[in-house]
Short mmCIF file of C-alpha atoms and ligand atoms in Angstrom, two decimals:
data_model
loop_
_atom_site.label_atom_id
_atom_site.label_comp_id
_atom_site.label_asym_id
_atom_site.label_seq_id
_atom_site.Cartn_x
_atom_site.Cartn_y
_atom_site.Cartn_z
CA MET A 1 -67.71 32.44 -102.01
CA SER A 2 -67.81 33.81 -98.49
CA LEU A 3 -64.99 36.21 -97.69
CA ASP A 4 -62.86 36.34 -94.57
CA LEU A 5 -62.36 40.11 -94.64
CA ILE A 6 -63.46 43.17 -96.57
CA VAL A 7 -61.75 46.53 -96.18
CA THR A 8 -63.98 49.27 -97.56
CA ASN A 9 -63.30 52.80 -98.82
CA ALA A 10 -59.54 52.54 -99.07
CA THR A 11 -57.15 54.98 -100.74
CA LEU A 12 -54.33 53.05 -102.40
CA PRO A 13 -50.67 54.11 -102.74
CA ASP A 14 -51.20 54.76 -106.47
CA GLY A 15 -53.88 57.38 -105.63
CA ARG A 16 -57.04 55.35 -106.42
CA THR A 17 -59.76 56.18 -103.89
CA GLY A 18 -63.00 54.50 -102.77
CA GLN A 19 -61.58 50.99 -103.23
CA ASP A 20 -62.77 47.86 -101.42
CA ILE A 21 -60.33 45.02 -100.76
CA ALA A 22 -61.73 41.48 -100.56
CA VAL A 23 -59.80 38.73 -98.77
CA ALA A 24 -60.27 34.95 -98.68
CA ASN A 25 -57.89 32.19 -97.58
CA GLY A 26 -55.12 34.65 -96.85
CA ARG A 27 -55.12 36.19 -100.33
CA ILE A 28 -56.56 39.30 -101.93
CA THR A 29 -59.40 38.16 -104.21
CA ALA A 30 -60.47 41.55 -105.55
CA ILE A 31 -59.75 45.28 -105.33
CA GLU A 32 -62.55 47.41 -106.75
CA PRO A 33 -65.27 49.82 -105.60
CA GLY A 34 -68.55 48.53 -104.19
CA ILE A 35 -67.85 44.89 -103.26
CA THR A 36 -71.11 43.60 -101.73
CA SER A 37 -70.17 40.01 -100.74
CA GLU A 38 -70.65 38.76 -97.20
CA ALA A 39 -67.51 38.65 -95.08
CA ALA A 40 -66.64 37.42 -91.61
CA GLN A 41 -64.99 40.76 -90.80
CA ARG A 42 -65.42 44.27 -92.24
CA ILE A 43 -63.09 47.21 -91.67
CA ASP A 44 -64.02 50.69 -92.87
CA ALA A 45 -60.80 52.41 -93.94
CA GLY A 46 -62.71 55.70 -94.01
CA GLY A 47 -60.92 56.95 -97.12
CA GLN A 48 -57.51 56.55 -95.50
CA LEU A 49 -54.39 54.98 -96.98
CA VAL A 50 -54.12 51.20 -97.24
CA ALA A 51 -50.60 50.16 -98.23
CA PRO A 52 -48.66 46.93 -98.57
CA PRO A 53 -46.59 46.26 -95.44
CA PHE A 54 -43.35 48.06 -94.80
CA VAL A 55 -40.17 46.14 -95.64
CA ASP A 56 -36.75 46.73 -94.11
CA CYS A 57 -34.07 45.26 -96.36
CA HIS A 58 -31.10 46.24 -94.19
CA PHE A 59 -31.10 45.47 -90.48
CA HIS A 60 -29.00 43.90 -87.70
CA MET A 61 -31.31 41.83 -85.53
CA ASP A 62 -28.50 40.18 -83.56
CA ALA A 63 -27.51 43.56 -82.12
CA THR A 64 -30.87 45.27 -81.76
CA LEU A 65 -32.10 46.51 -78.36
CA SER A 66 -28.62 46.04 -76.86
CA LEU A 67 -28.01 49.76 -76.31
CA GLY A 68 -25.75 50.35 -73.30
CA LEU A 69 -24.32 46.80 -73.29
CA PRO A 70 -21.56 46.82 -72.19
CA ARG A 71 -21.23 50.61 -72.65
CA LEU A 72 -22.25 53.44 -74.99
CA ASN A 73 -20.55 54.52 -78.23
CA GLN A 74 -18.80 57.77 -77.24
CA SER A 75 -17.40 58.87 -80.61
CA GLY A 76 -20.50 57.97 -82.59
CA THR A 77 -18.36 56.40 -85.32
CA LEU A 78 -18.82 53.16 -87.24
CA LEU A 79 -15.42 51.95 -86.03
CA GLU A 80 -16.19 52.45 -82.32
CA GLY A 81 -19.53 50.70 -82.95
CA ILE A 82 -17.71 47.69 -84.42
CA ALA A 83 -15.27 47.67 -81.46
CA LEU A 84 -18.14 47.92 -78.99
CA TRP A 85 -19.99 45.06 -80.69
CA GLY A 86 -16.74 43.08 -80.41
CA GLU A 87 -16.84 43.61 -76.62
CA LEU A 88 -20.48 42.56 -76.42
CA LYS A 89 -20.21 39.49 -78.69
CA PRO A 90 -18.46 37.07 -76.27
CA THR A 91 -21.10 37.78 -73.62
CA LEU A 92 -24.11 37.06 -75.85
CA THR A 93 -26.36 34.19 -74.90
CA HIS A 94 -28.70 32.25 -77.15
CA GLU A 95 -31.70 33.13 -74.99
CA ALA A 96 -30.89 36.85 -74.80
CA VAL A 97 -30.46 37.18 -78.58
CA ILE A 98 -33.77 35.41 -79.16
CA GLU A 99 -35.60 37.45 -76.55
CA ARG A 100 -34.36 40.78 -77.94
CA ALA A 101 -35.14 39.74 -81.51
CA LEU A 102 -38.66 38.59 -80.65
CA ARG A 103 -39.32 41.83 -78.75
CA TYR A 104 -38.07 43.76 -81.75
CA CYS A 105 -40.37 41.80 -84.07
CA ASP A 106 -43.35 42.64 -81.83
CA LEU A 107 -42.52 46.31 -82.28
CA ALA A 108 -42.01 45.86 -86.02
CA VAL A 109 -45.41 44.24 -86.47
CA SER A 110 -47.09 47.06 -84.54
CA GLN A 111 -45.51 49.48 -87.03
CA GLY A 112 -46.71 47.49 -90.05
CA LEU A 113 -43.19 46.23 -90.77
CA LEU A 114 -43.71 42.61 -91.85
CA ALA A 115 -40.50 41.71 -93.71
CA VAL A 116 -36.91 42.21 -92.58
CA ARG A 117 -33.55 41.30 -94.12
CA SER A 118 -31.15 41.04 -91.20
CA HIS A 119 -27.41 40.68 -91.39
CA VAL A 120 -26.11 38.26 -88.76
CA ASP A 121 -22.49 38.36 -87.63
CA ILE A 122 -20.69 35.09 -88.39
CA CYS A 123 -17.32 36.12 -86.86
CA ASP A 124 -18.00 34.12 -83.70
CA ASP A 125 -16.90 30.52 -83.95
CA ARG A 126 -19.89 29.46 -81.86
CA LEU A 127 -22.24 30.90 -84.53
CA LEU A 128 -24.47 31.63 -81.59
CA ALA A 129 -26.31 34.53 -83.23
CA VAL A 130 -26.83 32.49 -86.40
CA GLU A 131 -28.45 29.65 -84.47
CA ALA A 132 -30.56 32.08 -82.45
CA LEU A 133 -31.81 34.05 -85.46
CA LEU A 134 -32.57 30.89 -87.46
CA GLU A 135 -34.78 29.91 -84.52
CA VAL A 136 -36.36 33.38 -84.51
CA LYS A 137 -36.93 33.18 -88.26
CA ALA A 138 -38.98 29.99 -87.82
CA LYS A 139 -40.86 31.39 -84.82
CA VAL A 140 -41.94 34.66 -86.46
CA LYS A 141 -42.74 33.13 -89.86
CA PRO A 142 -46.53 33.29 -89.35
CA TYR A 143 -46.36 37.07 -88.99
CA LEU A 144 -43.01 38.34 -90.31
CA ASP A 145 -40.69 37.30 -93.14
CA LEU A 146 -37.15 37.26 -91.78
CA GLN A 147 -34.31 36.80 -94.28
CA LEU A 148 -30.76 36.37 -92.96
CA VAL A 149 -27.43 37.49 -94.43
CA ALA A 150 -24.17 35.79 -93.40
CA PHE A 151 -22.19 38.88 -92.42
CA PRO A 152 -18.46 38.74 -91.62
CA GLN A 153 -18.51 41.85 -89.41
CA ASP A 154 -14.78 41.68 -88.60
CA GLY A 155 -13.76 41.15 -92.23
CA TYR A 156 -13.90 38.11 -94.52
CA TYR A 157 -10.07 38.00 -94.63
CA ARG A 158 -9.28 40.09 -91.55
CA SER A 159 -11.08 37.67 -89.22
CA PRO A 160 -9.17 34.34 -89.29
CA THR A 161 -12.20 32.02 -89.30
CA ALA A 162 -14.71 34.19 -91.18
CA ALA A 163 -14.39 32.34 -94.49
CA SER A 164 -15.16 28.93 -92.99
CA ASN A 165 -17.81 30.33 -90.64
CA LEU A 166 -19.55 31.99 -93.58
CA GLU A 167 -19.80 28.68 -95.43
CA ARG A 168 -21.02 26.98 -92.23
CA ALA A 169 -23.71 29.64 -91.76
CA LEU A 170 -24.90 29.21 -95.36
CA ASP A 171 -24.97 25.43 -94.85
CA MET A 172 -27.13 25.99 -91.77
CA GLY A 173 -29.73 27.82 -93.86
CA VAL A 174 -28.72 31.49 -93.86
CA ASP A 175 -30.18 32.93 -97.06
CA VAL A 176 -27.81 35.61 -98.37
CA VAL A 177 -24.03 36.16 -98.73
CA GLY A 178 -22.69 39.26 -96.92
CA GLY A 179 -19.39 41.09 -96.67
CA ILE A 180 -17.61 44.29 -95.62
CA PRO A 181 -14.81 45.05 -98.10
CA HIS A 182 -13.99 48.52 -96.70
CA PHE A 183 -13.12 46.90 -93.33
CA GLU A 184 -10.53 44.49 -94.75
CA ARG A 185 -6.87 45.36 -94.03
CA THR A 186 -6.10 46.74 -97.48
CA MET A 187 -7.94 47.90 -100.59
CA GLU A 188 -6.56 44.78 -102.31
CA ASP A 189 -8.03 42.51 -99.63
CA GLY A 190 -11.33 44.38 -99.98
CA THR A 191 -11.35 43.80 -103.72
CA ALA A 192 -10.45 40.14 -103.28
CA SER A 193 -13.25 39.71 -100.72
CA VAL A 194 -15.85 41.12 -103.12
CA LYS A 195 -14.69 38.67 -105.81
CA ALA A 196 -14.65 35.71 -103.44
CA LEU A 197 -18.08 36.49 -102.00
CA CYS A 198 -19.67 37.03 -105.44
CA ALA A 199 -18.21 33.67 -106.50
CA ILE A 200 -19.82 31.98 -103.48
CA ALA A 201 -23.19 33.57 -104.29
CA ALA A 202 -22.93 32.50 -107.94
CA LYS A 203 -21.87 28.94 -107.04
CA ARG A 204 -24.62 28.47 -104.48
CA GLY A 205 -27.29 30.34 -106.48
CA LEU A 206 -27.82 32.76 -103.60
CA MET A 207 -28.40 36.48 -103.25
CA ILE A 208 -25.54 38.73 -102.15
CA ASP A 209 -25.73 41.96 -100.14
CA LEU A 210 -22.48 43.62 -99.14
CA HIS A 211 -21.86 46.42 -96.68
CA CYS A 212 -19.93 48.39 -99.25
CA ASP A 213 -17.88 51.57 -98.94
CA GLU A 214 -19.47 52.68 -95.66
CA SER A 215 -16.75 55.26 -95.42
CA ASP A 216 -16.00 58.92 -96.06
CA ASP A 217 -12.92 57.88 -98.06
CA PRO A 218 -13.54 58.85 -101.70
CA HIS A 219 -11.07 56.14 -102.73
CA SER A 220 -13.17 53.39 -101.20
CA ARG A 221 -14.46 52.10 -104.54
CA HIS A 222 -15.44 48.50 -103.85
CA ILE A 223 -18.82 49.20 -105.42
CA GLU A 224 -17.00 49.28 -108.77
CA THR A 225 -15.80 45.70 -108.24
CA LEU A 226 -19.20 44.60 -106.91
CA ALA A 227 -20.95 46.02 -109.98
CA ALA A 228 -18.38 44.45 -112.33
CA GLU A 229 -18.60 41.01 -110.65
CA THR A 230 -22.40 41.21 -110.54
CA HIS A 231 -22.34 41.87 -114.28
CA ARG A 232 -19.70 39.24 -115.06
CA LEU A 233 -21.45 36.49 -113.08
CA GLY A 234 -24.95 37.52 -114.12
CA LEU A 235 -26.11 38.04 -110.52
CA GLY A 236 -28.28 41.01 -111.54
CA ARG A 237 -31.20 41.64 -109.17
CA ARG A 238 -29.81 38.97 -106.80
CA ALA A 239 -27.11 41.47 -105.80
CA ALA A 240 -27.27 44.54 -103.60
CA GLY A 241 -24.76 47.10 -102.39
CA SER A 242 -25.60 48.53 -98.98
CA HIS A 243 -24.55 51.98 -97.71
CA LEU A 244 -22.25 53.13 -100.58
CA THR A 245 -21.59 56.28 -98.55
CA SER A 246 -18.15 57.00 -100.00
CA MET A 247 -20.00 57.88 -103.21
CA HIS A 248 -20.92 61.13 -101.47
CA SER A 249 -17.26 62.15 -101.32
CA MET A 250 -16.12 60.78 -104.69
CA ASP A 251 -15.00 62.90 -107.59
CA SER A 252 -18.02 63.63 -109.77
CA TYR A 253 -16.24 62.62 -112.97
CA TYR A 254 -15.54 59.19 -111.49
CA VAL A 255 -19.18 58.88 -110.39
CA SER A 256 -20.29 59.65 -113.96
CA LYS A 257 -18.51 56.44 -114.97
CA LEU A 258 -19.52 54.42 -111.90
CA LEU A 259 -23.31 54.90 -112.00
CA PRO A 260 -23.75 53.42 -115.50
CA LEU A 261 -21.72 50.38 -114.33
CA ILE A 262 -24.11 49.91 -111.40
CA LEU A 263 -27.08 50.26 -113.75
CA GLU A 264 -25.61 47.80 -116.24
CA SER A 265 -25.11 45.21 -113.50
CA GLY A 266 -28.81 45.20 -112.57
CA MET A 267 -28.01 45.30 -108.84
CA PHE A 268 -29.92 47.10 -106.12
CA ALA A 269 -28.52 49.87 -103.94
CA ILE A 270 -29.62 50.19 -100.31
CA ALA A 271 -29.21 53.50 -98.48
CA ASN A 272 -29.55 53.71 -94.70
CA PRO A 273 -30.16 57.39 -94.04
CA LEU A 274 -30.88 57.30 -90.29
CA ILE A 275 -27.55 55.68 -89.57
CA ASN A 276 -25.34 57.26 -92.18
CA ILE A 277 -26.47 60.83 -91.48
CA THR A 278 -25.14 60.21 -87.95
CA LEU A 279 -22.10 57.93 -88.57
CA GLN A 280 -20.60 59.76 -91.55
CA GLY A 281 -18.65 62.99 -91.50
CA ARG A 282 -17.45 62.38 -87.95
CA HIS A 283 -13.85 63.23 -88.82
CA ASP A 284 -14.88 66.47 -90.53
CA THR A 285 -14.75 69.79 -88.71
CA TYR A 286 -16.84 72.17 -90.84
CA PRO A 287 -18.43 71.84 -93.31
CA LYS A 288 -19.56 68.33 -92.32
CA ARG A 289 -20.36 65.87 -95.09
CA ARG A 290 -23.72 64.11 -95.05
CA GLY A 291 -22.37 60.80 -96.33
CA LEU A 292 -25.23 59.32 -98.32
CA MET A 293 -25.11 57.75 -101.76
CA ARG A 294 -26.20 60.00 -104.65
CA ILE A 295 -29.85 58.94 -104.65
CA PRO A 296 -31.36 61.53 -107.06
CA GLU A 297 -28.70 60.86 -109.71
CA MET A 298 -29.06 57.09 -109.28
CA ARG A 299 -32.84 57.29 -109.55
CA ALA A 300 -32.61 59.51 -112.62
CA LEU A 301 -30.48 56.86 -114.29
CA GLY A 302 -32.85 54.03 -113.33
CA ILE A 303 -30.83 52.30 -110.60
CA PRO A 304 -33.26 50.73 -108.11
CA VAL A 305 -32.62 52.23 -104.67
CA ALA A 306 -34.22 50.97 -101.46
CA LEU A 307 -34.04 52.50 -97.99
CA GLY A 308 -33.11 50.45 -94.92
CA GLN A 309 -33.22 51.07 -91.20
CA ASP A 310 -29.91 49.33 -90.31
CA CYS A 311 -30.02 49.74 -86.52
CA VAL A 312 -32.37 50.23 -83.59
CA MET A 313 -30.84 50.90 -80.16
CA ASP A 314 -27.52 49.11 -80.66
CA PRO A 315 -23.77 49.94 -80.64
CA TRP A 316 -24.12 52.07 -83.79
CA TYR A 317 -27.37 53.96 -83.23
CA GLY A 318 -29.18 54.75 -79.99
CA LEU A 319 -32.54 55.70 -81.45
CA GLY A 320 -35.02 54.12 -83.88
CA GLY A 321 -38.37 52.44 -83.43
CA ALA A 322 -38.98 49.99 -86.30
CA ASP A 323 -40.73 52.83 -88.13
CA MET A 324 -39.81 52.69 -91.81
CA LEU A 325 -41.50 56.07 -92.28
CA ASP A 326 -38.82 57.57 -90.02
CA VAL A 327 -36.34 56.21 -92.57
CA ALA A 328 -38.23 57.70 -95.54
CA HIS A 329 -38.62 61.00 -93.68
CA MET A 330 -34.89 61.17 -92.93
CA ALA A 331 -34.02 60.36 -96.56
CA VAL A 332 -36.17 63.24 -97.81
CA HIS A 333 -34.36 65.63 -95.47
CA ALA A 334 -30.83 64.29 -95.60
CA VAL A 335 -30.48 63.88 -99.38
CA PRO A 336 -32.38 66.38 -99.68
CA MET A 337 -35.23 65.58 -102.10
CA THR A 338 -38.42 67.49 -101.43
CA SER A 339 -40.47 67.32 -104.67
CA ARG A 340 -43.88 65.67 -104.35
CA GLU A 341 -42.65 62.98 -106.76
CA ALA A 342 -39.54 62.28 -104.67
CA ILE A 343 -41.54 62.02 -101.43
CA ARG A 344 -43.91 59.54 -103.12
CA TRP A 345 -40.82 57.60 -104.20
CA ALA A 346 -39.51 57.57 -100.61
CA PHE A 347 -42.64 55.64 -99.61
CA GLU A 348 -41.98 53.09 -102.37
CA ALA A 349 -38.38 52.83 -101.17
CA VAL A 350 -39.63 51.39 -97.84
CA THR A 351 -42.32 49.13 -99.37
CA THR A 352 -42.22 47.84 -102.95
CA VAL A 353 -38.51 48.37 -103.72
CA PRO A 354 -37.15 46.52 -100.65
CA ALA A 355 -39.74 43.78 -101.28
CA ALA A 356 -38.04 43.32 -104.66
CA VAL A 357 -34.60 43.38 -103.00
CA MET A 358 -35.68 40.51 -100.74
CA GLY A 359 -37.39 38.69 -103.60
CA LEU A 360 -40.68 38.49 -101.67
CA GLU A 361 -43.28 36.55 -103.61
CA ASP A 362 -46.90 37.66 -104.00
CA TYR A 363 -46.21 40.96 -102.24
CA GLY A 364 -48.38 43.97 -103.04
CA LEU A 365 -51.91 45.23 -103.26
CA ALA A 366 -53.29 43.28 -106.20
CA LYS A 367 -55.61 40.37 -106.82
CA GLY A 368 -53.87 37.09 -105.98
CA CYS A 369 -51.27 38.63 -103.66
CA HIS A 370 -50.96 37.71 -99.99
CA ALA A 371 -53.51 39.63 -97.92
CA ASP A 372 -50.80 41.56 -96.09
CA PHE A 373 -51.40 45.29 -95.64
CA VAL A 374 -51.49 48.25 -93.30
CA ILE A 375 -54.24 50.81 -92.79
CA LEU A 376 -52.68 54.14 -91.88
CA GLN A 377 -54.17 57.26 -90.32
CA ALA A 378 -53.14 59.32 -93.34
CA ALA A 379 -54.68 60.46 -96.60
CA ASP A 380 -51.93 59.32 -98.98
CA THR A 381 -48.28 58.27 -99.19
CA ILE A 382 -46.87 61.81 -99.01
CA GLU A 383 -48.92 62.44 -95.88
CA ALA A 384 -47.63 59.16 -94.47
CA VAL A 385 -44.03 60.34 -94.88
CA ARG A 386 -44.91 63.78 -93.48
CA ILE A 387 -46.69 62.72 -90.27
CA ARG A 388 -45.51 59.12 -89.80
CA PRO A 389 -49.06 58.20 -88.79
CA THR A 390 -50.61 55.62 -86.51
CA ARG A 391 -50.88 52.14 -88.00
CA LEU A 392 -54.59 51.59 -87.34
CA PHE A 393 -54.69 47.97 -88.54
CA VAL A 394 -51.90 45.63 -89.57
CA VAL A 395 -53.13 42.60 -91.53
CA ARG A 396 -51.10 39.47 -92.26
CA ARG A 397 -52.55 36.70 -94.47
CA GLY A 398 -55.99 38.19 -93.98
CA LYS A 399 -55.89 38.35 -90.17
CA VAL A 400 -55.52 41.49 -88.06
CA VAL A 401 -52.24 41.06 -86.15
CA SER A 402 -52.01 44.54 -84.62
CA GLN A 403 -54.40 47.42 -83.94
CA THR A 404 -53.70 50.90 -82.62
CA PRO A 405 -56.38 53.48 -81.81
CA ALA A 406 -56.43 56.55 -84.04
CA ARG A 407 -54.61 59.54 -82.67
CA ARG A 408 -57.03 62.30 -81.74
CA SER A 409 -56.33 65.24 -79.46
CA THR A 410 -58.97 66.91 -77.33
CA LEU A 411 -58.49 70.66 -77.35
CA GLU A 412 -59.61 73.23 -74.84
CA LEU A 413 -58.98 76.47 -76.71
CA PRO A 414 -61.40 79.42 -76.74
CA GLY A 415 -63.34 79.61 -80.01
CA ARG A 416 -61.47 76.68 -81.58
CA PRO A 417 -62.57 73.11 -82.39
CA ALA A 418 -62.91 70.67 -79.49
CA SER A 419 -60.86 67.94 -81.15
CA LEU A 420 -58.11 67.48 -83.70
CA ASP A 421 -57.25 64.69 -86.13
CA PRO A 422 -53.64 65.10 -87.32
CA ALA A 423 -54.54 63.42 -90.64
CA SER A 424 -57.06 66.16 -91.44
CA TYR A 425 -54.26 68.57 -92.33
CA ALA A 426 -53.59 66.93 -95.71
CA PRO A 427 -53.02 69.84 -98.11
CA LYS A 428 -55.84 70.09 -100.64
CA ALA A 429 -53.98 72.26 -103.16
CA ALA A 430 -50.57 70.56 -103.26
CA GLY A 431 -51.43 67.73 -105.67
ZN1 ZN B 501 -25.56 47.27 -91.68
#
């Protein structure tokens, strides 16, 4: 059989080196050393890292690239961000939402980010953003998997038409049930919203992913209800709790009871370190809380944790660049978790774990999987987190969809080398 593509001399995320990757008809047909078959295209990875594509399982594509519209977030808080989005929402147009989303997807592809779960606000009776992003989802399908979550930004109960709009959005083809229990008027309403939304997911056989306890209030404990309902209804890996930042401020005894409940439920947890290191702790003087879920303790117990980006240049966050390695890098610092093992895990938390959150089929570097991968200018996954390297080639279904020249600096320093490759600094002794 003639191949479409061979990538030679790859280092894989699991540490195997000198591997060739054979591709035919959009699928990986073999990964082993010394593949000699003919192929229409050959790429020499030069011993550098070839990884499955990055996956962002928590994003807001309806708001992205809107920074400054209609004004900037002065306090830097979640609540001002929600208010600001409320000012922007009535002025949104179908065309503008589509144009921003498509531009964002271009950037994502160039960064090797080929799958995104985006929440889409359904608290607009026009469901304008829903219609726009469903159109975007179909448009980008050849190069990016976009999964949409029906997200009642202004509260499932607090917003008068959210409940009916959410059902309408799901009827229109939105994939996942969303919610925001900590933004409801009372704790009781928050609890009731979690129960109602889990029931909808169970009835429709859908996944559920709630913005949950994105708060510094240690008494914001909706994750307890989400875990219990996930367990009771058997939602398991179809359920995810996003943010869970109040866990940072909770009493440790309570957390010692909570984490086993989350584990028992089988649900995923999604931390968004870029956003929550900046949104949380804003009411603190000093010391200032970091406001991230307890990732090391959750990992130690076996709870699957993914990392999401959440925002890029929108009412909540003015920075970001569709670089999931920025997210992994921030997690390592903000948690903090600096062991070699933990940094390797951070890479998985922006690739394989979020792929499982989204339920992506045939994802990964293995025979039979989709031929989707990224060649990075880095020696291994720890180096990738350290230097957030150039994505040399991005491949989707066996075709190169983005290329970026390797970064090399020319030096003019007396008695020193004439050029520098940032990837050549990989530490030999660190293991
Ligand atoms: Zn979010």
